[in-house]
Tab-separated table of C-alpha atoms and ligand atoms in Angstrom:
chain	number	residue	atom	x	y	z
A	137	MET	CA	0.645	-34.457	10.912
A	138	ASP	CA	3.637	-34.304	8.595
A	139	LYS	CA	5.461	-31.013	9.235
A	140	ARG	CA	5.853	-30.394	5.523
A	141	VAL	CA	2.108	-30.292	4.876
A	142	GLU	CA	0.946	-28.580	8.060
A	143	PRO	CA	-0.412	-25.094	7.402
A	144	ILE	CA	1.617	-22.169	8.704
A	145	GLU	CA	-0.105	-20.029	11.308
A	146	VAL	CA	0.593	-16.299	11.445
A	147	ASN	CA	-1.318	-13.719	13.507
A	148	GLY	CA	-4.149	-16.160	14.115
A	149	ARG	CA	-4.656	-17.107	10.462
A	150	LYS	CA	-3.619	-20.363	8.787
A	151	TYR	CA	-1.955	-20.485	5.381
A	152	ALA	CA	-1.388	-23.612	3.302
A	153	ARG	CA	2.114	-24.305	2.078
A	154	PRO	CA	2.289	-23.563	-1.645
A	155	SER	CA	2.655	-26.406	-4.120
A	156	ALA	CA	3.513	-23.910	-6.894
A	157	PRO	CA	5.300	-20.564	-6.423
A	158	VAL	CA	2.877	-17.913	-5.163
A	159	VAL	CA	3.503	-14.311	-6.214
A	160	VAL	CA	1.519	-11.548	-4.516
A	161	VAL	CA	1.681	-8.228	-6.325
A	162	CYS	CA	0.711	-4.938	-4.682
A	163	VAL	CA	0.211	-2.336	-7.401
A	164	ASP	CA	0.487	0.998	-5.619
A	165	GLY	CA	-2.523	3.262	-6.172
A	166	CYS	CA	-4.281	0.781	-8.458
A	167	GLU	CA	-7.792	2.122	-8.674
A	168	PRO	CA	-9.717	-0.763	-10.328
A	169	ASP	CA	-10.574	1.458	-13.308
A	170	TYR	CA	-6.893	1.469	-14.412
A	171	ILE	CA	-7.225	-2.242	-15.185
A	172	THR	CA	-10.631	-1.852	-16.835
A	173	GLN	CA	-9.409	0.949	-19.089
A	174	ALA	CA	-6.180	-0.813	-20.086
A	175	ILE	CA	-8.173	-3.906	-21.046
A	176	GLN	CA	-10.710	-1.794	-22.941
A	177	ALA	CA	-7.849	-0.200	-24.851
A	178	GLY	CA	-6.598	-3.670	-25.773
A	179	VAL	CA	-3.119	-3.109	-24.320
A	180	ALA	CA	-3.251	-5.599	-21.427
A	181	PRO	CA	-4.065	-9.015	-22.923
A	182	PHE	CA	-2.810	-11.001	-19.951
A	183	LEU	CA	-4.873	-8.966	-17.460
A	184	GLN	CA	-7.844	-9.712	-19.701
A	185	ARG	CA	-6.985	-13.404	-19.564
A	186	MET	CA	-6.867	-13.235	-15.754
A	187	LEU	CA	-10.424	-11.874	-15.779
A	188	ALA	CA	-11.578	-14.626	-18.118
A	189	GLN	CA	-9.713	-17.631	-16.720
A	190	GLY	CA	-8.925	-16.597	-13.152
A	191	SER	CA	-10.877	-14.543	-10.630
A	192	SER	CA	-11.614	-10.852	-10.403
A	193	LEU	CA	-12.981	-9.446	-7.151
A	194	ILE	CA	-13.057	-6.100	-5.383
A	195	GLY	CA	-11.801	-5.708	-1.831
A	196	ASP	CA	-11.516	-2.975	0.769
A	197	CYS	CA	-8.145	-1.594	1.768
A	198	VAL	CA	-7.344	-0.207	5.197
A	199	VAL	CA	-8.294	3.401	5.979
A	200	PRO	CA	-6.158	5.530	6.031
A	201	SER	CA	-5.818	4.433	2.419
A	202	PHE	CA	-2.074	5.072	2.456
A	203	THR	CA	0.876	2.993	1.322
A	204	ASN	CA	2.581	1.827	4.518
A	205	PRO	CA	-0.435	0.781	6.618
A	206	ASN	CA	-1.749	-1.216	3.679
A	207	ASN	CA	1.493	-2.872	2.617
A	208	VAL	CA	2.063	-3.917	6.218
A	209	SER	CA	-1.537	-5.168	6.500
A	210	ILE	CA	-1.051	-7.237	3.345
A	211	VAL	CA	2.158	-8.908	4.536
A	212	THR	CA	0.837	-9.549	8.058
A	213	GLY	CA	-2.726	-10.509	7.041
A	214	VAL	CA	-4.189	-8.328	9.795
A	215	PRO	CA	-5.293	-4.673	10.201
A	216	PRO	CA	-3.270	-1.882	11.878
A	217	ALA	CA	-5.032	-2.521	15.214
A	218	VAL	CA	-2.860	-5.658	15.347
A	219	HIS	CA	0.341	-4.633	13.539
A	220	GLY	CA	0.487	-1.022	14.752
A	221	ILE	CA	1.412	0.832	11.532
A	222	CYS	CA	-1.387	3.383	11.022
A	223	GLY	CA	0.422	5.836	8.767
A	224	ASN	CA	3.831	7.264	8.052
A	225	TYR	CA	3.718	9.574	11.088
A	226	PHE	CA	2.264	9.786	14.538
A	227	TYR	CA	2.707	12.306	17.325
A	228	ASP	CA	4.449	11.144	20.467
A	229	VAL	CA	2.559	13.173	23.076
A	230	ALA	CA	4.910	12.301	25.947
A	231	LYS	CA	8.013	13.374	24.020
A	232	ASP	CA	6.239	16.169	22.102
A	233	ARG	CA	7.612	15.125	18.751
A	234	GLU	CA	6.357	13.844	15.438
A	235	VAL	CA	7.663	10.353	14.862
A	236	MET	CA	8.157	8.629	11.544
A	237	MET	CA	6.781	5.098	11.650
A	238	ASN	CA	8.806	3.342	8.958
A	239	ASP	CA	11.097	1.717	11.503
A	240	PRO	CA	10.369	-1.947	12.312
A	241	GLU	CA	10.500	-1.091	16.036
A	242	PHE	CA	6.899	0.112	15.560
A	243	LEU	CA	5.778	-3.203	14.089
A	244	ARG	CA	3.725	-5.247	16.566
A	245	ALA	CA	3.145	-8.413	14.539
A	246	PRO	CA	5.287	-10.816	12.525
A	247	THR	CA	4.882	-10.990	8.749
A	248	ILE	CA	3.599	-13.930	6.723
A	249	LEU	CA	6.850	-13.725	4.751
A	250	ALA	CA	9.026	-14.130	7.849
A	251	ALA	CA	6.879	-16.987	9.165
A	252	PHE	CA	7.090	-18.882	5.870
A	253	ALA	CA	10.851	-18.421	5.785
A	254	ASP	CA	11.087	-19.720	9.362
A	255	ALA	CA	9.038	-22.753	8.308
A	256	GLY	CA	11.591	-23.521	5.605
A	257	ALA	CA	10.020	-21.854	2.555
A	258	ARG	CA	12.109	-19.827	0.127
A	259	VAL	CA	10.847	-16.238	0.341
A	260	ALA	CA	11.572	-13.040	-1.593
A	261	ALA	CA	10.256	-9.473	-1.352
A	262	VAL	CA	11.005	-6.637	-3.753
A	263	THR	CA	9.734	-3.094	-3.213
A	264	ALA	CA	10.020	-0.002	-5.364
A	265	LYS	CA	10.855	2.518	-2.651
A	266	ASP	CA	13.399	1.752	-0.005
A	267	LYS	CA	11.166	3.179	2.758
A	268	LEU	CA	9.147	-0.053	2.819
A	269	ARG	CA	12.020	-2.498	2.650
A	270	THR	CA	12.866	-2.643	6.353
A	271	LEU	CA	9.208	-3.048	7.358
A	272	LEU	CA	8.435	-5.752	4.809
A	273	GLY	CA	11.681	-7.607	5.354
A	274	HIS	CA	11.550	-7.452	9.139
A	275	ARG	CA	13.068	-10.618	10.628
A	276	MET	CA	12.705	-12.379	7.290
A	277	LYS	CA	15.293	-14.924	6.218
A	278	GLY	CA	15.349	-14.625	2.457
A	279	ILE	CA	15.777	-12.140	-0.352
A	280	CYS	CA	14.635	-8.566	0.227
A	281	PHE	CA	15.654	-5.407	-1.611
A	282	SER	CA	14.266	-2.208	-3.109
A	283	ALA	CA	14.506	-1.027	-6.709
A	284	GLU	CA	15.519	2.393	-5.412
A	285	LYS	CA	18.655	0.987	-3.752
A	286	ALA	CA	19.066	-2.187	-5.786
A	287	ASP	CA	22.782	-1.472	-6.178
A	288	GLN	CA	23.219	-1.563	-2.394
A	289	ALA	CA	21.662	-4.980	-1.728
A	290	THR	CA	24.132	-7.480	-0.296
A	291	MET	CA	24.020	-11.096	0.763
A	292	ALA	CA	24.339	-9.972	4.402
A	293	ASP	CA	21.632	-7.318	4.234
A	294	GLY	CA	19.271	-8.471	1.472
A	295	GLY	CA	20.065	-12.131	0.946
A	296	ILE	CA	21.371	-11.448	-2.556
A	297	ASP	CA	24.365	-9.924	-4.380
A	298	ASP	CA	24.609	-8.279	-7.804
A	299	VAL	CA	20.945	-7.406	-8.252
A	300	LEU	CA	21.690	-5.066	-11.163
A	301	GLN	CA	23.437	-7.837	-13.039
A	302	LEU	CA	20.598	-10.267	-12.321
A	303	VAL	CA	17.919	-7.833	-13.500
A	304	GLY	CA	20.002	-6.360	-16.329
A	305	ARG	CA	18.713	-2.836	-15.752
A	306	PRO	CA	20.251	0.275	-14.132
A	307	VAL	CA	18.959	1.734	-10.851
A	308	PRO	CA	15.890	3.768	-11.883
A	309	SER	CA	14.976	7.273	-10.749
A	310	VAL	CA	12.796	7.291	-7.639
A	311	TYR	CA	10.233	9.391	-9.550
A	312	SER	CA	9.636	7.191	-12.569
A	313	ALA	CA	7.536	4.376	-14.008
A	314	GLU	CA	10.804	2.443	-14.392
A	315	LEU	CA	11.087	2.141	-10.602
A	316	SER	CA	8.020	-0.132	-10.660
A	317	GLU	CA	9.107	-1.883	-13.836
A	318	PHE	CA	12.355	-2.800	-12.111
A	319	VAL	CA	10.323	-4.585	-9.404
A	320	PHE	CA	8.515	-6.757	-11.982
A	321	ALA	CA	11.662	-7.440	-13.995
A	322	ALA	CA	13.386	-8.516	-10.766
A	323	GLY	CA	10.421	-10.745	-9.884
A	324	VAL	CA	10.655	-12.583	-13.190
A	325	LYS	CA	14.433	-13.040	-12.864
A	326	LEU	CA	14.112	-14.249	-9.260
A	327	LEU	CA	11.479	-16.771	-10.278
A	328	GLN	CA	13.741	-18.022	-13.079
A	329	THR	CA	16.881	-18.265	-10.966
A	330	HIS	CA	15.948	-18.666	-7.269
A	331	ARG	CA	12.363	-19.927	-7.673
A	332	PRO	CA	11.025	-18.666	-4.314
A	333	ASP	CA	7.973	-20.473	-2.918
A	334	LEU	CA	6.490	-17.151	-1.865
A	335	MET	CA	7.253	-13.754	-3.365
A	336	TYR	CA	5.896	-10.260	-2.664
A	337	LEU	CA	6.288	-7.492	-5.237
A	338	SER	CA	5.281	-3.939	-4.284
A	339	THR	CA	5.402	-0.998	-6.711
A	340	THR	CA	5.151	2.795	-6.400
A	341	ASP	CA	2.252	5.041	-7.410
A	342	TYR	CA	4.237	7.663	-9.314
A	343	VAL	CA	2.249	7.020	-12.515
A	344	GLN	CA	-1.112	6.762	-10.712
A	345	HIS	CA	-0.583	10.103	-8.931
A	346	LYS	CA	-0.001	11.780	-12.297
A	347	CYS	CA	-2.199	9.951	-14.797
A	348	ALA	CA	-5.884	9.077	-14.732
A	349	PRO	CA	-7.174	5.650	-15.810
A	350	GLY	CA	-7.258	5.265	-19.563
A	351	THR	CA	-4.658	7.945	-20.331
A	352	PRO	CA	-1.810	6.856	-22.623
A	353	GLU	CA	0.760	6.891	-19.794
A	354	ALA	CA	-1.482	4.865	-17.488
A	355	ASN	CA	-2.266	2.361	-20.234
A	356	ALA	CA	1.444	2.026	-20.995
A	357	PHE	CA	2.080	1.202	-17.341
A	358	TYR	CA	-0.608	-1.511	-17.307
A	359	ALA	CA	0.591	-2.891	-20.632
A	360	MET	CA	4.030	-3.245	-19.035
A	361	LEU	CA	2.501	-4.865	-15.922
A	362	SER	CA	0.447	-7.250	-18.041
A	363	GLY	CA	3.564	-8.405	-19.901
A	364	TYR	CA	5.500	-9.207	-16.736
A	365	LEU	CA	2.558	-11.010	-15.126
A	366	GLU	CA	2.295	-13.116	-18.272
A	367	GLN	CA	5.939	-14.137	-17.799
A	368	LEU	CA	5.340	-15.005	-14.127
A	369	ASP	CA	2.320	-17.058	-15.189
A	370	ALA	CA	4.338	-18.867	-17.857
A	371	LEU	CA	6.855	-19.781	-15.152
A	372	GLY	CA	4.068	-21.560	-13.258
A	373	ALA	CA	3.291	-18.982	-10.575
A	374	VAL	CA	-0.036	-18.536	-8.845
A	375	ILE	CA	-0.523	-14.763	-9.010
A	376	GLY	CA	-2.608	-12.630	-6.666
A	377	LEU	CA	-2.787	-8.940	-7.502
A	378	THR	CA	-4.152	-6.247	-5.218
A	379	ALA	CA	-3.472	-2.617	-4.339
A	380	ASP	CA	-2.569	-0.686	-1.223
A	381	HIS	CA	-5.230	1.924	-2.083
A	382	GLY	CA	-7.110	3.500	-4.971
A	383	MET	CA	-6.556	6.961	-6.417
A	384	SER	CA	-8.893	9.900	-7.085
A	385	PRO	CA	-8.688	13.326	-8.700
A	386	LYS	CA	-8.583	15.926	-5.934
A	387	THR	CA	-9.434	18.997	-7.954
A	388	ASP	CA	-12.286	21.150	-9.130
A	389	ALA	CA	-13.381	21.010	-12.765
A	390	ALA	CA	-10.681	23.529	-13.659
A	391	GLY	CA	-8.020	21.195	-12.275
A	392	ARG	CA	-7.228	23.333	-9.217
A	393	PRO	CA	-6.491	21.306	-6.059
A	394	ARG	CA	-9.286	21.299	-3.495
A	395	VAL	CA	-7.416	21.606	-0.201
A	396	VAL	CA	-8.751	22.197	3.305
A	397	TYR	CA	-5.927	23.530	5.484
A	398	LEU	CA	-6.878	22.067	8.845
A	399	GLN	CA	-4.231	23.676	11.053
A	400	GLN	CA	-5.212	27.122	9.796
A	401	GLU	CA	-8.912	26.392	10.294
A	402	LEU	CA	-8.427	25.031	13.810
A	403	ASP	CA	-6.131	27.914	14.799
A	404	ASP	CA	-8.853	30.308	13.652
A	405	ALA	CA	-11.626	28.436	15.446
A	406	LEU	CA	-9.908	27.482	18.725
A	407	GLY	CA	-6.934	29.821	18.995
A	408	GLU	CA	-3.355	29.418	17.838
A	409	GLY	CA	-1.614	26.187	18.846
A	410	ARG	CA	-4.605	24.574	20.566
A	411	ALA	CA	-4.683	21.687	18.098
A	412	ARG	CA	-1.944	19.760	16.315
A	413	VAL	CA	-2.727	18.354	12.877
A	414	ILE	CA	-0.756	15.323	11.692
A	415	LEU	CA	-0.857	14.207	8.066
A	416	PRO	CA	0.163	10.545	8.041
A	417	ILE	CA	0.785	10.645	4.246
A	418	THR	CA	3.862	12.822	4.779
A	419	ASP	CA	7.066	11.048	3.799
A	420	PRO	CA	10.391	11.941	2.212
A	421	TYR	CA	8.916	11.573	-1.284
A	422	VAL	CA	6.247	14.262	-1.625
A	423	VAL	CA	6.900	15.859	-5.020
A	424	HIS	CA	3.954	14.236	-6.775
A	425	HIS	CA	1.307	14.874	-4.101
A	426	GLY	CA	2.645	17.766	-2.011
A	427	ALA	CA	1.969	15.692	1.157
A	428	LEU	CA	-1.745	16.157	0.555
A	429	GLY	CA	-4.072	13.216	1.199
A	430	SER	CA	-7.663	12.735	2.323
A	431	PHE	CA	-6.932	11.596	5.881
A	432	ALA	CA	-5.627	13.534	8.882
A	433	THR	CA	-5.489	13.051	12.598
A	434	VAL	CA	-5.753	15.844	15.180
A	435	TYR	CA	-4.352	16.011	18.684
A	436	VAL	CA	-6.547	18.429	20.637
A	437	ALA	CA	-7.970	18.806	24.156
A	438	ASP	CA	-11.229	20.462	23.084
A	439	THR	CA	-12.458	17.604	20.907
A	440	ALA	CA	-16.057	18.848	20.876
A	441	GLY	CA	-15.081	22.332	19.706
A	442	ALA	CA	-12.659	20.981	17.111
A	443	ARG	CA	-15.178	18.459	15.804
A	444	GLU	CA	-17.805	21.167	15.369
A	445	ALA	CA	-15.362	23.436	13.510
A	446	LEU	CA	-14.182	20.587	11.274
A	447	LEU	CA	-17.666	19.349	10.365
A	448	ALA	CA	-18.540	22.853	9.166
A	449	LEU	CA	-15.800	22.729	6.517
A	450	PRO	CA	-16.872	21.872	2.959
A	451	GLY	CA	-14.988	18.793	1.758
A	452	VAL	CA	-14.745	17.190	5.210
A	453	GLU	CA	-16.698	13.952	5.016
A	454	LEU	CA	-16.173	12.423	8.429
A	455	VAL	CA	-14.829	13.352	11.865
A	456	LEU	CA	-14.465	10.537	14.382
A	457	GLY	CA	-13.211	10.409	17.947
A	458	ARG	CA	-10.171	8.271	18.688
A	459	GLU	CA	-12.011	5.191	19.997
A	460	GLU	CA	-14.671	5.342	17.319
A	461	ALA	CA	-12.037	5.655	14.564
A	462	ALA	CA	-9.944	2.853	16.049
A	463	ARG	CA	-13.001	0.592	16.092
A	464	ARG	CA	-14.394	1.467	12.674
A	465	PHE	CA	-11.068	1.445	10.801
A	466	GLU	CA	-9.319	-1.181	12.982
A	467	LEU	CA	-6.511	1.185	13.944
A	468	ALA	CA	-4.185	1.218	16.955
A	469	ALA	CA	-5.773	3.821	19.265
A	470	ASP	CA	-2.404	4.859	20.686
A	471	ARG	CA	-1.021	5.686	17.220
A	472	ILE	CA	-3.783	8.107	16.152
A	473	GLY	CA	-4.870	11.497	17.490
A	474	ASP	CA	-7.930	12.538	19.478
A	475	LEU	CA	-9.817	13.017	16.224
A	476	VAL	CA	-9.620	11.409	12.792
A	477	VAL	CA	-10.663	13.534	9.807
A	478	VAL	CA	-11.540	12.109	6.383
A	479	ALA	CA	-12.031	14.300	3.314
A	480	ASP	CA	-14.413	13.544	0.475
A	481	HIS	CA	-13.692	12.104	-2.968
A	482	LEU	CA	-12.448	15.404	-4.482
A	483	THR	CA	-10.778	16.962	-1.439
A	484	VAL	CA	-7.439	16.679	0.346
A	485	LEU	CA	-6.353	17.851	3.788
A	486	GLY	CA	-3.338	20.041	4.507
A	487	THR	CA	-1.920	21.753	7.573
A	488	SER	CA	-1.359	25.362	6.505
A	489	ALA	CA	-0.828	26.665	2.974
A	490	ALA	CA	2.755	27.742	3.696
A	491	ARG	CA	3.752	24.195	4.681
A	492	HIS	CA	2.809	22.549	1.378
A	493	ASP	CA	4.971	22.993	-1.676
A	494	LEU	CA	2.661	22.548	-4.639
A	495	SER	CA	5.257	23.696	-7.194
A	496	GLY	CA	6.021	20.058	-8.073
A	497	LEU	CA	2.425	19.495	-9.189
A	498	THR	CA	2.734	19.837	-12.939
A	499	VAL	CA	-0.574	18.059	-13.559
A	500	PRO	CA	-3.930	18.164	-11.689
A	501	LEU	CA	-3.559	16.656	-8.218
A	502	ARG	CA	-4.541	13.024	-7.722
A	503	SER	CA	-4.272	11.488	-4.273
A	504	HIS	CA	-5.763	9.095	-1.721
A	505	GLY	CA	-6.170	8.473	1.988
A	506	GLY	CA	-9.939	8.494	2.417
A	507	LEU	CA	-12.894	6.156	2.106
A	508	SER	CA	-13.233	7.120	-1.557
A	509	GLU	CA	-9.992	5.247	-2.311
A	510	GLN	CA	-10.877	2.134	-0.323
A	511	LYS	CA	-11.956	-0.124	-3.206
A	512	VAL	CA	-9.097	-2.113	-4.713
A	513	PRO	CA	-8.820	-5.009	-7.137
A	514	LEU	CA	-8.266	-8.608	-6.061
A	515	LEU	CA	-7.247	-10.322	-9.246
A	516	PHE	CA	-5.953	-13.892	-9.629
A	517	ASN	CA	-4.690	-15.968	-12.539
A	518	ARG	CA	-6.506	-19.025	-11.151
A	519	PRO	CA	-10.114	-19.659	-10.193
A	520	LEU	CA	-10.802	-19.364	-6.453
A	521	HIS	CA	-12.686	-22.011	-4.506
A	522	GLY	CA	-14.367	-22.029	-1.132
A	523	VAL	CA	-14.619	-18.274	-0.603
A	524	ALA	CA	-17.757	-17.774	1.489
A	525	THR	CA	-20.408	-15.734	-0.282
A	526	GLY	CA	-20.999	-12.420	1.421
A	527	ARG	CA	-17.522	-12.403	2.979
A	528	ARG	CA	-16.113	-8.873	3.150
A	529	LEU	CA	-12.852	-9.183	1.286
A	530	ARG	CA	-9.870	-7.039	2.216
A	531	ASN	CA	-6.653	-6.421	0.350
A	532	PHE	CA	-4.898	-8.079	3.296
A	533	ASP	CA	-6.761	-11.305	2.482
A	534	VAL	CA	-4.707	-11.673	-0.693
A	535	PHE	CA	-2.240	-14.201	0.796
A	536	ASP	CA	-5.164	-16.206	2.214
A	537	LEU	CA	-6.929	-16.207	-1.152
A	538	ALA	CA	-3.799	-17.104	-3.143
A	539	LEU	CA	-2.534	-19.789	-0.731
A	540	ASN	CA	-5.801	-21.265	0.561
A	541	HIS	CA	-8.369	-20.701	-2.169
A	542	ALA	CA	-6.636	-20.594	-5.570
A	543	SER	CA	-6.530	-23.833	-7.503
A	544	PRO	CA	-2.864	-24.805	-7.797
A	545	ALA	CA	-3.034	-26.359	-11.258
A	546	ARG	CA	-4.469	-25.082	-14.512
B	71	ZN	ZN1	0.508	3.803	-2.147
């Protein structure tokens, strides 16, 4: 077969070469209701057009419903059991230290982006936060930079110079809606100037952590998103939109955070220091969620005792052993603890009260990490064909759906 038309195989899945530019957008923390509410409010006409003329589906993200495991699943097309990134942190038992997993050395699978670039496609990836850039751009020949450090991108490091001049915007604050807007603005400019065959745009959930669906700030964000997607569409792109995870209120009716402090509880139940709680949501940017999410992993010898103590806690929805969790959530068993703990829709998990700074929470806590944030949109500007009925769709199927199932022409 002609090399130029052969599909590209990555991690056991085949992807057709695009005949029009394909843009995959990961909207961080995009609970489907954000889109519904923005359309209802009449502020997102292009998103409405995608519903009418394209395809709107719901998929499942990876649990833990956190940013890094899901972004990496999306760009590799496979779950963490294959690519190895199960959260932002794991505990290295042999070295007795907590290890941050945003280094590509922890990545066990190549990305679709890198494989397409190797096969001769023009590829670009733009992320909001810099923490994702090295993972997403791992071994990728093409353009890759973050909005957060857009001024530092170079031809040698990011495949591009003078990003600020190209985009025509200043470097935004890391805690702002503008950080995500920069990503979309850059995507439009890249499509106009470099016309990549395949482009990945990944935003940050600053707005979603603060604002519920349908609020003026949330609607403004989706109005902005709708406008940029309309420009990408006008430039001829096939667009696939999904999310890394949803977002839920994690408070009581009075707006107070509902937190279960697991380290405290396990110290009380088993004795001080018998269990080690790891919160894989923890990262250098915690102001808007206080490092509180609905998923935790516990390293403990007395798994039966710990499980019993954990299941007695209100707000704890699920406690699974390592193998069971690895199987059910398709995680790498060596990158999670002896137990996996999932909190319910309105509850988050902490270590101990003293270790969480909640002073940055100026509005009622919203967060993610559990099963309650697993449903995400899969939205396309083209009709999809040949998707088997009854197929369980995942957010990491978005490249498959956009490249293999979207009709290329309108
Ligand atoms: Zn996220």
